[in-house]
Coordinates of N, CA and C in Angstrom, one line a residue:
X1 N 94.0 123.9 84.4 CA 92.8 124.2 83.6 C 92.3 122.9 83.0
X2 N 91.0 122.8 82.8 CA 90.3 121.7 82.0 C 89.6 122.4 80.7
X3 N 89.8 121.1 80.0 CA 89.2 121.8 78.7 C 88.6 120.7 77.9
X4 N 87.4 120.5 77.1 CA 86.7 119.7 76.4 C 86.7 119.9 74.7
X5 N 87.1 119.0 74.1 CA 86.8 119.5 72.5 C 87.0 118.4 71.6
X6 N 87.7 118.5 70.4 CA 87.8 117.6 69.6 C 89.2 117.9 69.1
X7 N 90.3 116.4 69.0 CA 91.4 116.7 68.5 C 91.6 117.1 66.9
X8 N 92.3 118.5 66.9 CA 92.1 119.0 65.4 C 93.5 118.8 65.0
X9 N 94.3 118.0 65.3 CA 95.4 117.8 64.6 C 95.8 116.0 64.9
X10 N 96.6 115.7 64.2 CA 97.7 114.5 64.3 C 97.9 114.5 65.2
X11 N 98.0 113.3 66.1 CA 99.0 113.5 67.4 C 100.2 113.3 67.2
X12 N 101.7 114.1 67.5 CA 102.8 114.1 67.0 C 103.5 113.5 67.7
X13 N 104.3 112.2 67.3 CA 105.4 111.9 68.9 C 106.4 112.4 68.5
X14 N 107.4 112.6 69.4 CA 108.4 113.6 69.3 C 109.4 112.5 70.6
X15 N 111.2 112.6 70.5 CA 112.0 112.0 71.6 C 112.6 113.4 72.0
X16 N 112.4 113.4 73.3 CA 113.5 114.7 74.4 C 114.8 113.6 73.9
X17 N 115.8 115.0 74.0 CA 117.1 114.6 74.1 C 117.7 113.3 75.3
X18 N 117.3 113.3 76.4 CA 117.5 112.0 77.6 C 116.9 111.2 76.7
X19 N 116.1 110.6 75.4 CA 115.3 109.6 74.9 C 114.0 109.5 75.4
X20 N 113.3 110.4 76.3 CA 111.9 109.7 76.7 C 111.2 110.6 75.5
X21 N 110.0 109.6 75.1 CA 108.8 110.4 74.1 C 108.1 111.3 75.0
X22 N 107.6 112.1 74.0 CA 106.6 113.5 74.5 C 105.8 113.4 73.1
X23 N 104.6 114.3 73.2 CA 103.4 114.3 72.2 C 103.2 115.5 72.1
X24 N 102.4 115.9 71.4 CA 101.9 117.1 71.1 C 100.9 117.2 70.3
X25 N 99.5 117.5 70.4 CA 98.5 117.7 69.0 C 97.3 119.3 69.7
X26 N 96.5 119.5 68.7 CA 95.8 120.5 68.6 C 94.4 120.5 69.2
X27 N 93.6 120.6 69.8 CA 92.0 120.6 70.3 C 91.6 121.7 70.0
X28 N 90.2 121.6 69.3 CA 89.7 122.5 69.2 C 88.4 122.5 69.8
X29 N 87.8 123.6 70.7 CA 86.7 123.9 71.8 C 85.6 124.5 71.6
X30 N 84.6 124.2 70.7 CA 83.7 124.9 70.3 C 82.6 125.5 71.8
X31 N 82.5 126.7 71.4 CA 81.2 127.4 72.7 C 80.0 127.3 71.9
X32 N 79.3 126.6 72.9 CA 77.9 126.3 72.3 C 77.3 127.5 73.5
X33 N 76.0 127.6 72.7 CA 75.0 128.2 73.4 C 73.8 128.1 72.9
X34 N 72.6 128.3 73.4 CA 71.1 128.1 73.5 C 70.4 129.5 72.8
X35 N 70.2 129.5 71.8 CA 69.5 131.0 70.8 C 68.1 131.1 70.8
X36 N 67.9 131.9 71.9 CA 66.3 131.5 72.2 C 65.4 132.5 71.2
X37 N 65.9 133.0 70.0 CA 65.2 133.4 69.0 C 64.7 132.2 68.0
X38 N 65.8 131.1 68.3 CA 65.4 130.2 67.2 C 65.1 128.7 68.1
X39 N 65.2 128.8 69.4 CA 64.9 127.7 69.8 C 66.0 126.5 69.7
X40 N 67.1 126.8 69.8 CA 67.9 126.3 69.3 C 69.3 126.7 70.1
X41 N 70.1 124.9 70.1 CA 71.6 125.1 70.6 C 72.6 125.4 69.3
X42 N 73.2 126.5 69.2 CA 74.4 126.8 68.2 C 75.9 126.9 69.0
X43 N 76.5 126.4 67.6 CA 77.9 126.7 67.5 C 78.5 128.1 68.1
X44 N 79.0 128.7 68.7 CA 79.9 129.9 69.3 C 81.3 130.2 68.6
X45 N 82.1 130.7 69.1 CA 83.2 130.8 68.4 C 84.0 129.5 68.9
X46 N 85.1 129.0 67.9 CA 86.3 127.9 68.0 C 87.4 128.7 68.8
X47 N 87.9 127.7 69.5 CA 89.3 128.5 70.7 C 90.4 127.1 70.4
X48 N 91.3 126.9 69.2 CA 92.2 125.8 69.5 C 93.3 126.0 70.7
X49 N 93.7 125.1 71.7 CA 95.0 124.8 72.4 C 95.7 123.9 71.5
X50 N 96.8 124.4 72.1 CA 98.1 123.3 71.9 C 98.1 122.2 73.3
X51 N 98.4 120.8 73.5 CA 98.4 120.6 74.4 C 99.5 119.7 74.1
X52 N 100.5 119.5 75.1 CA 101.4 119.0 74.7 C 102.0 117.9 76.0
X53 N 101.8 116.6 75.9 CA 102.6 115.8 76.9 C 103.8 115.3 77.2
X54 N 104.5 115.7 78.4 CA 105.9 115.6 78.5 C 106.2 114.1 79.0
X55 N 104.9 113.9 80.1 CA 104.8 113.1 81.0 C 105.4 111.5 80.1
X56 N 106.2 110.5 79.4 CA 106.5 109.7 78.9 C 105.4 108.4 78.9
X57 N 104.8 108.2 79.9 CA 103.6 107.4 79.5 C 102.2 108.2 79.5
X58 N 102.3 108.9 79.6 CA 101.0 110.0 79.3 C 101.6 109.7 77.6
X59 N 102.3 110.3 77.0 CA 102.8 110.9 75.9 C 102.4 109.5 75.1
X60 N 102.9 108.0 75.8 CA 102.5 107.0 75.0 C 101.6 106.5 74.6
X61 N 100.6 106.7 75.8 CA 99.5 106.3 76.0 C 98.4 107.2 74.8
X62 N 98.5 108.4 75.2 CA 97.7 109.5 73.8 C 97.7 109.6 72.5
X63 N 99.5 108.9 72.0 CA 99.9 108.8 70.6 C 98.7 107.4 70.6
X64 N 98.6 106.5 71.2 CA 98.6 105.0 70.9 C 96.6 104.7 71.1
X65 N 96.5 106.3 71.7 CA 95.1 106.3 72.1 C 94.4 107.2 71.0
X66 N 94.8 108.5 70.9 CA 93.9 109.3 70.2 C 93.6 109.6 69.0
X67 N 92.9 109.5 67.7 CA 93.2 109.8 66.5 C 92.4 111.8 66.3
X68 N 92.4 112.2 65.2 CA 91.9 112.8 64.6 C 90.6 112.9 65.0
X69 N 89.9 113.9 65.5 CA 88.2 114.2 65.3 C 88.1 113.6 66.8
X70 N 88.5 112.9 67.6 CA 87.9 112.4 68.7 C 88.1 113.7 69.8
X71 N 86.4 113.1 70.3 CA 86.4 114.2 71.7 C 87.2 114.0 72.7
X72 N 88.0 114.9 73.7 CA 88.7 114.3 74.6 C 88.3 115.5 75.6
X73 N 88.6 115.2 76.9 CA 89.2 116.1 77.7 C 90.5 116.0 78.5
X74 N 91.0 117.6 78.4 CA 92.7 117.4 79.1 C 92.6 118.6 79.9
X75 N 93.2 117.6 80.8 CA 93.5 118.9 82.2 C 94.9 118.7 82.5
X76 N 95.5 120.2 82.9 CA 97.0 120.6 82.8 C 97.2 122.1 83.2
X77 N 98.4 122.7 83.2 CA 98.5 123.9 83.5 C 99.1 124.3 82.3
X78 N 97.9 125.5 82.5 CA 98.1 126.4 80.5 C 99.0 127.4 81.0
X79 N 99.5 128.0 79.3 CA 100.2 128.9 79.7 C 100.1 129.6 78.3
X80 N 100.5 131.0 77.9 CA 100.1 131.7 77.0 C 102.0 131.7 76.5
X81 N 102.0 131.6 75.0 CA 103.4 131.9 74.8 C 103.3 132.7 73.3
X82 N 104.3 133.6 73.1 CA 103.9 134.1 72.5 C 105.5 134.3 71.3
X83 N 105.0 134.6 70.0 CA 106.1 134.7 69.1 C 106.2 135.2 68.0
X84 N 107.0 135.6 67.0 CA 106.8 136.2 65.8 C 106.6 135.3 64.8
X85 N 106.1 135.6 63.8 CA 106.0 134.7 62.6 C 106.4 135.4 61.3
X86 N 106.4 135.2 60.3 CA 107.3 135.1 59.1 C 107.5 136.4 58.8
X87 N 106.1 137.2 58.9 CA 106.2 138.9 58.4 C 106.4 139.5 59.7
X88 N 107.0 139.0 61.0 CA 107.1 139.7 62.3 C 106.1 139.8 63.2
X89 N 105.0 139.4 62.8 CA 104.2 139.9 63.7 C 104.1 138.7 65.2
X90 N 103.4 139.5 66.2 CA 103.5 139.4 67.2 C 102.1 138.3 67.5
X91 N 102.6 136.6 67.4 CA 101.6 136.0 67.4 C 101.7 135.3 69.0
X92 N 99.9 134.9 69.2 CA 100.2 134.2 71.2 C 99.4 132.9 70.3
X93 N 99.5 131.9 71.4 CA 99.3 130.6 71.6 C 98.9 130.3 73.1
X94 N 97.8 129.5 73.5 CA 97.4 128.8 74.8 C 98.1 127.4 74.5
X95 N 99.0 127.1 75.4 CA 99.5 125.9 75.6 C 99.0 125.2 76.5
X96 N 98.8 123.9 76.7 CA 98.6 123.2 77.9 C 99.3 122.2 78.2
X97 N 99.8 122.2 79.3 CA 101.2 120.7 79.3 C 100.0 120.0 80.1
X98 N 99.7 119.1 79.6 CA 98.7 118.1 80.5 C 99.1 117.3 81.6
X99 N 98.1 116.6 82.5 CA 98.7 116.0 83.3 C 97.9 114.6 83.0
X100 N 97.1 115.0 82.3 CA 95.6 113.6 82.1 C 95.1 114.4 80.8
X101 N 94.6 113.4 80.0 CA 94.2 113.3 78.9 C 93.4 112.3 78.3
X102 N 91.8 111.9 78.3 CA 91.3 111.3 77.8 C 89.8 111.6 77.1
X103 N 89.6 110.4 77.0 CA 88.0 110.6 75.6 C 86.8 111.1 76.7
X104 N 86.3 111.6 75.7 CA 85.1 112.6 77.0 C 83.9 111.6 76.3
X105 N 83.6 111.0 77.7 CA 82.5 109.9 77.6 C 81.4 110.6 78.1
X106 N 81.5 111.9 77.4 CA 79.5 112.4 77.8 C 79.1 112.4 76.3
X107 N 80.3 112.1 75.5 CA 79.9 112.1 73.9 C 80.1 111.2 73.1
X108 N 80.5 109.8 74.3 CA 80.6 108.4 73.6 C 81.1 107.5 74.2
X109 N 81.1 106.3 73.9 CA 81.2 104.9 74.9 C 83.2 104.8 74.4
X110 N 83.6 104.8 75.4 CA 85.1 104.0 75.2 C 85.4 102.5 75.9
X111 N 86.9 102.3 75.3 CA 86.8 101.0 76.1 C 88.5 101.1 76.3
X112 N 88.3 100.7 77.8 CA 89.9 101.2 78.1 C 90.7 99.5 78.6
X113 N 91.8 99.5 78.0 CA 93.3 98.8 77.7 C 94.2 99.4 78.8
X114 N 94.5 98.8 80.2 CA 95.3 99.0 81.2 C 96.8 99.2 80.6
X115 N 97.9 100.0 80.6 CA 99.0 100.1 79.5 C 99.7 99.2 80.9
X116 N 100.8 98.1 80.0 CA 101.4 97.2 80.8 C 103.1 98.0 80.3
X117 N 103.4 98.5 82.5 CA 104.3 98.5 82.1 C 105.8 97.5 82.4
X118 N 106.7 97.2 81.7 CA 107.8 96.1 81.9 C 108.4 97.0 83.7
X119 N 108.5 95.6 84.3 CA 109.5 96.1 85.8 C 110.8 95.7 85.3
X120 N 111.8 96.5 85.7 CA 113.2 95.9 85.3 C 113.5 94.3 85.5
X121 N 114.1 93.7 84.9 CA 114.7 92.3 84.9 C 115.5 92.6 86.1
X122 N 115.3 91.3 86.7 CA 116.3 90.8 88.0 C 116.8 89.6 87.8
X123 N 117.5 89.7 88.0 CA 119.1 88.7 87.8 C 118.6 87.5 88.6
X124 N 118.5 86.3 87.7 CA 118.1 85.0 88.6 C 119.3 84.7 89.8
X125 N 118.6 83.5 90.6 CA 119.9 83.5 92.2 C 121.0 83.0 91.7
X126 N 121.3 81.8 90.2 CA 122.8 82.0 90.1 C 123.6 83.1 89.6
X127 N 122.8 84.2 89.2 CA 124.0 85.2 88.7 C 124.4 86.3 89.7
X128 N 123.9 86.4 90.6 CA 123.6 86.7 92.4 C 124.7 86.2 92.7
X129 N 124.6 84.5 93.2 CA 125.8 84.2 93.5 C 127.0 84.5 92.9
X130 N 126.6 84.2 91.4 CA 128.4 84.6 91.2 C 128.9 85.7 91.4
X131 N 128.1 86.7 91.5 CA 128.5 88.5 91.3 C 129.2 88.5 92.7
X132 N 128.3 87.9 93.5 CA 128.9 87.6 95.3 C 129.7 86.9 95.7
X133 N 130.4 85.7 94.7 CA 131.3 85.2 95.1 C 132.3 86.0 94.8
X134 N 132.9 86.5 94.0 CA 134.1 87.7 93.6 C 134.3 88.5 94.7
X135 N 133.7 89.1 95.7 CA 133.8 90.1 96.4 C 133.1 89.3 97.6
X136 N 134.3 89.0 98.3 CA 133.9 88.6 99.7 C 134.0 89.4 100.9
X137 N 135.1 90.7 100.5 CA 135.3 91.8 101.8 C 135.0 93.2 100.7
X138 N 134.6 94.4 101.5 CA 134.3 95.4 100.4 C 135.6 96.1 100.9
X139 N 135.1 97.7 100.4 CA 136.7 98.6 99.9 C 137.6 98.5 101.6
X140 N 136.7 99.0 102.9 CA 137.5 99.1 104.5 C 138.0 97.5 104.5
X141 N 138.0 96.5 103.7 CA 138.2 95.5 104.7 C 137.1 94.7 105.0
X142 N 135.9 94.8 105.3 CA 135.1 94.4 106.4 C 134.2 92.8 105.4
X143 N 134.4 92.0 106.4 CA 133.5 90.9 105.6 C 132.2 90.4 105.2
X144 N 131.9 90.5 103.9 CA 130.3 91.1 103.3 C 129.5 90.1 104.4
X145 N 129.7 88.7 104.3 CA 128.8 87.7 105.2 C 128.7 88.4 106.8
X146 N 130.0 88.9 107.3 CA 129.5 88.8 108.8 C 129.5 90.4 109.3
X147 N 129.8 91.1 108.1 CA 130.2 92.8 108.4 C 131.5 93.0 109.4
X148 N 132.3 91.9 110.0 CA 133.4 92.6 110.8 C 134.4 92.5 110.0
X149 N 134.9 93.9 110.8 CA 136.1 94.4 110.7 C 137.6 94.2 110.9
X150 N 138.4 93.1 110.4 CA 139.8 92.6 110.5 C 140.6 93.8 111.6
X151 N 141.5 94.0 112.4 CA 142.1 94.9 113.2 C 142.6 95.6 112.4
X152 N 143.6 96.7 112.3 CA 144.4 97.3 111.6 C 146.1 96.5 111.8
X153 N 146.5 96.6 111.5 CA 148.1 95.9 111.4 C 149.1 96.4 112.8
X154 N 149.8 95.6 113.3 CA 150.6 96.6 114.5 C 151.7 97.2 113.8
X155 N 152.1 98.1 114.6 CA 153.3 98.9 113.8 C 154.6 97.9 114.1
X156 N 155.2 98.0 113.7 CA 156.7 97.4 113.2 C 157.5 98.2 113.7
X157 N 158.7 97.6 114.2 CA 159.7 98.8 115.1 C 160.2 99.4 114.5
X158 N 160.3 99.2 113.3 CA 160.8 100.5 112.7 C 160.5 101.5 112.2
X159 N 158.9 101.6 112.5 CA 158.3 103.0 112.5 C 158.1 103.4 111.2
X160 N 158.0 102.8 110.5 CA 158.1 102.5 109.5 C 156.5 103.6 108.7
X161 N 155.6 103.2 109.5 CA 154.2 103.3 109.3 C 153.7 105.2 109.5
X162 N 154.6 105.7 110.1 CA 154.5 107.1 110.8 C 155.3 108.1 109.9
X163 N 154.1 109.0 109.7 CA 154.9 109.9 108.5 C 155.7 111.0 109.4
X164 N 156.8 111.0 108.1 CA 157.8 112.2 108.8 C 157.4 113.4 109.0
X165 N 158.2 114.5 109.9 CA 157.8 115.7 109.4 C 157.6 116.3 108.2
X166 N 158.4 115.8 107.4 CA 158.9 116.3 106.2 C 157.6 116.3 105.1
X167 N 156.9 115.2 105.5 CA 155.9 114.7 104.3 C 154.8 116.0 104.8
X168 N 154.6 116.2 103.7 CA 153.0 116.7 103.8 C 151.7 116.3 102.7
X169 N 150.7 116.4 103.0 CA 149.4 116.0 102.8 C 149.3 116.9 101.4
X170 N 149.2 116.5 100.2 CA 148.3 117.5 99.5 C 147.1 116.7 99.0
X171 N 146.0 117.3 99.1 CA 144.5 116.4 98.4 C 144.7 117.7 97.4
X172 N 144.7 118.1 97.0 CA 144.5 119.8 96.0 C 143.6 119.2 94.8
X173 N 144.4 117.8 94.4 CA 144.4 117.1 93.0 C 142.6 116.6 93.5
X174 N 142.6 115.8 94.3 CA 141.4 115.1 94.7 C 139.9 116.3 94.8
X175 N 141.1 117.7 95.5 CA 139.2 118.4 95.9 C 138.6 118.9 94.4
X176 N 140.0 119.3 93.9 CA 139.6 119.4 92.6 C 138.9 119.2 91.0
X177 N 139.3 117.4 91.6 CA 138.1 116.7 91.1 C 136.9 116.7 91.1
X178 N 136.4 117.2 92.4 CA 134.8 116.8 92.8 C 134.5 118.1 92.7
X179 N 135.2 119.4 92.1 CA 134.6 120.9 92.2 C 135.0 121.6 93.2
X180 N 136.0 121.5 94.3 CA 136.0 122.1 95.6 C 137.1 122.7 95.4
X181 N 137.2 124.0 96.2 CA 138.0 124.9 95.6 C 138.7 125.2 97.2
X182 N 140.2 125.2 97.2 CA 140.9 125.1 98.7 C 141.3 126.8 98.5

């Protein structure tokens, strides 16, 4: 749904538990219409949403963009939620989790600031090398530079290498680890 109005509340930043911000503020949507008794466009009734951004740079961008009284438009998918309040009663709410959110330039000039965001740091070529000098073959053996494979060992005459009958296998400990149930 899209919707046009003016923000009638604070924009609130809020942190989800993983740490990323989310927002939340109020719009409110007046219905105009044309009163051809008086020649004249009037006010209709007010419809407030909730609109609330999860999205982390949406959410930054709106706290850092929107104040009080400004016109915006936000499009998102609403949803009706509904709850009791103090004396019980059975109150609903239009929520909108947005997906876009900005100033509605049929009712005024903006001026838009591209949000810069940081790319992770990467490790200059000597800390490269050193991380790569440490580990010249990985866990099989195999050598990082050329990818081959060293042989396996030959067995020894004393057999040394060959399990008895006797021995047996248990992984029980290991499947158990990863959730797997024998």
């Amino acid at each position: 749904m899209t919707v046009s109005g003016n923000v009638a509340t604070t924009v609130r930043r809020e942190v989800k538990k993983d740490g990323d911000p989310w927002c939340h503020f109020r719009i409110a949507c007046n219905e105009r219409y044309f009163d051809s008794r008086t020649n004249q466009w009037s006010d209709g009734e007010t419809s407030y949403f909730t609109v609330i951004c999860w999205q982390p740079h949406l959410a930054k961008n709106v706290a850092a963009s929107l104040s009080l009284g400004d016109p915006v438009v936000v499009h998102g998918r609403g949803r009706v939620r509904e709850w009791r309040d103090e004396q019980n009663v059975l109150r609903q709410s239009i929520e909108i989790s947005a997906s876009s959110v900005g100033h509605d330039l049929y009712r005024g000039i903006s001026s838009f600031t591209k949000a810069v965001r940081q790319p992770p740091s990467e490790p200059d070529g000597d800390e490269v090398k050193q991380a790569v000098a440490g580990y010249t073959t990985d866990e099989a053996g195999a050598d990082k530079a050329t990818g081959e494979v060293p042989p396996p060992p030959l067995p020894s005459d004393d057999n040394q290498d060959e399990p008895d009958d006797t021995d047996e296998f248990d992984d029980s400990d290991e499947l158990t680890a990863v959730g797997a149930a024998l």
